[in-house]
Rosetta silent file (secondary structure, phi, psi, omega in degrees, C-alpha in Angstrom):
SEQUENCE: MGTYVVMAQKLAGFLMTKGFKLHSLEQNRKDGSKHVFIFTNSIELEKAIEEYKAIRK
SCORE:     score description
SCORE:     0.000 S_00000001
   1 L     0.000  140.225  179.465    2.290   -4.408   20.273 S_00000001
   2 L  -101.074 -155.745  178.548   -0.937   -6.278   20.390 S_00000001
   3 E  -112.937  160.986  177.809   -3.273   -7.549   17.757 S_00000001
   4 E  -126.294  123.528 -177.962   -5.995   -5.831   15.780 S_00000001
   5 E   -95.078  126.200  178.191   -9.143   -7.776   14.896 S_00000001
   6 E  -111.347  126.737 -179.341  -10.776   -6.968   11.569 S_00000001
   7 L   -91.321  -26.993 -173.786  -14.332   -8.172   11.021 S_00000001
   8 L   -93.916  126.139 -179.280  -14.759   -6.998    7.407 S_00000001
   9 H   -62.921  -37.543 -179.819  -13.269   -9.080    4.624 S_00000001
  10 H   -64.130  -41.145  177.385  -12.941   -6.024    2.341 S_00000001
  11 H   -65.566  -42.310  178.883  -10.883   -4.152    4.927 S_00000001
  12 H   -60.466  -42.596  178.121   -8.690   -7.207    5.499 S_00000001
  13 H   -63.418  -41.810  177.667   -8.094   -7.465    1.757 S_00000001
  14 H   -58.999  -46.024 -179.205   -7.255   -3.762    1.554 S_00000001
  15 H   -63.520  -39.747  179.794   -4.709   -4.128    4.353 S_00000001
  16 H   -67.841  -34.120  176.739   -3.099   -7.138    2.722 S_00000001
  17 H   -68.992  -23.424  176.942   -2.769   -5.255   -0.595 S_00000001
  18 L   -83.814   -1.283  175.781   -0.977   -2.539    1.381 S_00000001
  19 L   100.605    2.007  177.729    1.562   -5.140    2.530 S_00000001
  20 L   -79.136  134.054 -177.670    0.269   -5.947    6.009 S_00000001
  21 L   -89.067  136.288  177.006    0.589   -9.627    6.819 S_00000001
  22 E   -71.609  121.094 -178.650   -2.347  -11.545    8.162 S_00000001
  23 E   -74.129  -47.651  176.321   -1.375  -12.835   11.609 S_00000001
  24 E  -162.758  162.876  179.059   -4.176  -15.396   11.787 S_00000001
  25 E  -123.698  126.626 -177.808   -7.655  -16.201   10.558 S_00000001
  26 E  -131.322  157.502  176.299  -10.251  -17.399   13.036 S_00000001
  27 E   -73.772  139.020  178.238  -13.897  -18.320   12.968 S_00000001
  28 L   -68.270  126.218 -177.611  -16.218  -15.597   14.197 S_00000001
  29 L   -70.303  -27.662 -179.677  -17.566  -16.671   17.589 S_00000001
  30 L   -84.483  -30.785 -178.971  -20.865  -14.823   17.084 S_00000001
  31 L  -136.919  100.357 -174.963  -21.491  -16.050   13.537 S_00000001
  32 L   -62.934  -13.049  179.102  -19.881  -19.367   12.686 S_00000001
  33 L   -87.477   -2.848 -178.801  -20.332  -18.794    8.961 S_00000001
  34 L  -119.648  168.797  179.136  -17.937  -15.818    9.035 S_00000001
  35 E  -123.426  161.347  169.617  -14.284  -15.255    9.918 S_00000001
  36 E  -117.393  148.362 -175.107  -12.268  -12.602   11.719 S_00000001
  37 E  -112.744  124.747 -175.324   -8.894  -11.464   10.465 S_00000001
  38 E  -107.190  124.331  177.183   -6.106  -10.859   12.975 S_00000001
  39 E  -119.387  156.732  172.498   -3.291   -8.415   12.214 S_00000001
  40 E   -76.878  125.230 -177.320   -0.397   -7.216   14.339 S_00000001
  41 L   -71.675  140.221  176.238   -1.330   -3.747   15.552 S_00000001
  42 L  -157.703  166.825  176.776    0.939   -0.845   14.630 S_00000001
  43 H   -62.915  -40.317  179.805    0.714    2.866   13.958 S_00000001
  44 H   -63.009  -40.157  177.773    1.077    2.144   10.240 S_00000001
  45 H   -62.525  -45.597 -179.492   -1.832   -0.322   10.377 S_00000001
  46 H   -63.240  -36.927  176.852   -4.046    2.218   12.115 S_00000001
  47 H   -65.708  -40.181  179.041   -3.147    4.847    9.487 S_00000001
  48 H   -65.572  -36.845  177.797   -4.037    2.412    6.703 S_00000001
  49 H   -66.375  -40.803  176.125   -7.393    1.706    8.363 S_00000001
  50 H   -62.948  -39.590  176.916   -8.094    5.450    8.539 S_00000001
  51 H   -61.026  -44.975  178.677   -7.172    5.719    4.857 S_00000001
  52 H   -60.507  -44.494  179.784   -9.635    2.904    4.063 S_00000001
  53 H   -61.993  -38.927  179.753  -12.390    4.617    6.055 S_00000001
  54 H   -66.538  -37.794  179.259  -11.785    7.892    4.181 S_00000001
  55 H   -68.152  -37.755 -174.897  -12.007    6.104    0.824 S_00000001
  56 H   -75.797  -11.325 -178.571  -15.214    4.302    1.785 S_00000001
  57 L   -72.695    0.000    0.000  -17.133    7.506    2.669 S_00000001
């Protein structure tokens, strides 16, 4: 399993409320005033991201 990079803070927060642990937090290379959120990729993580996208529509 690899990692999954999340650019949006709201999505990262949603994933953490669902119990996914933040692997690491790094500074965004394109915009130094922002961060990227790194999670361990899994099928469950991808399903949670799809759930978030469905809610946000």
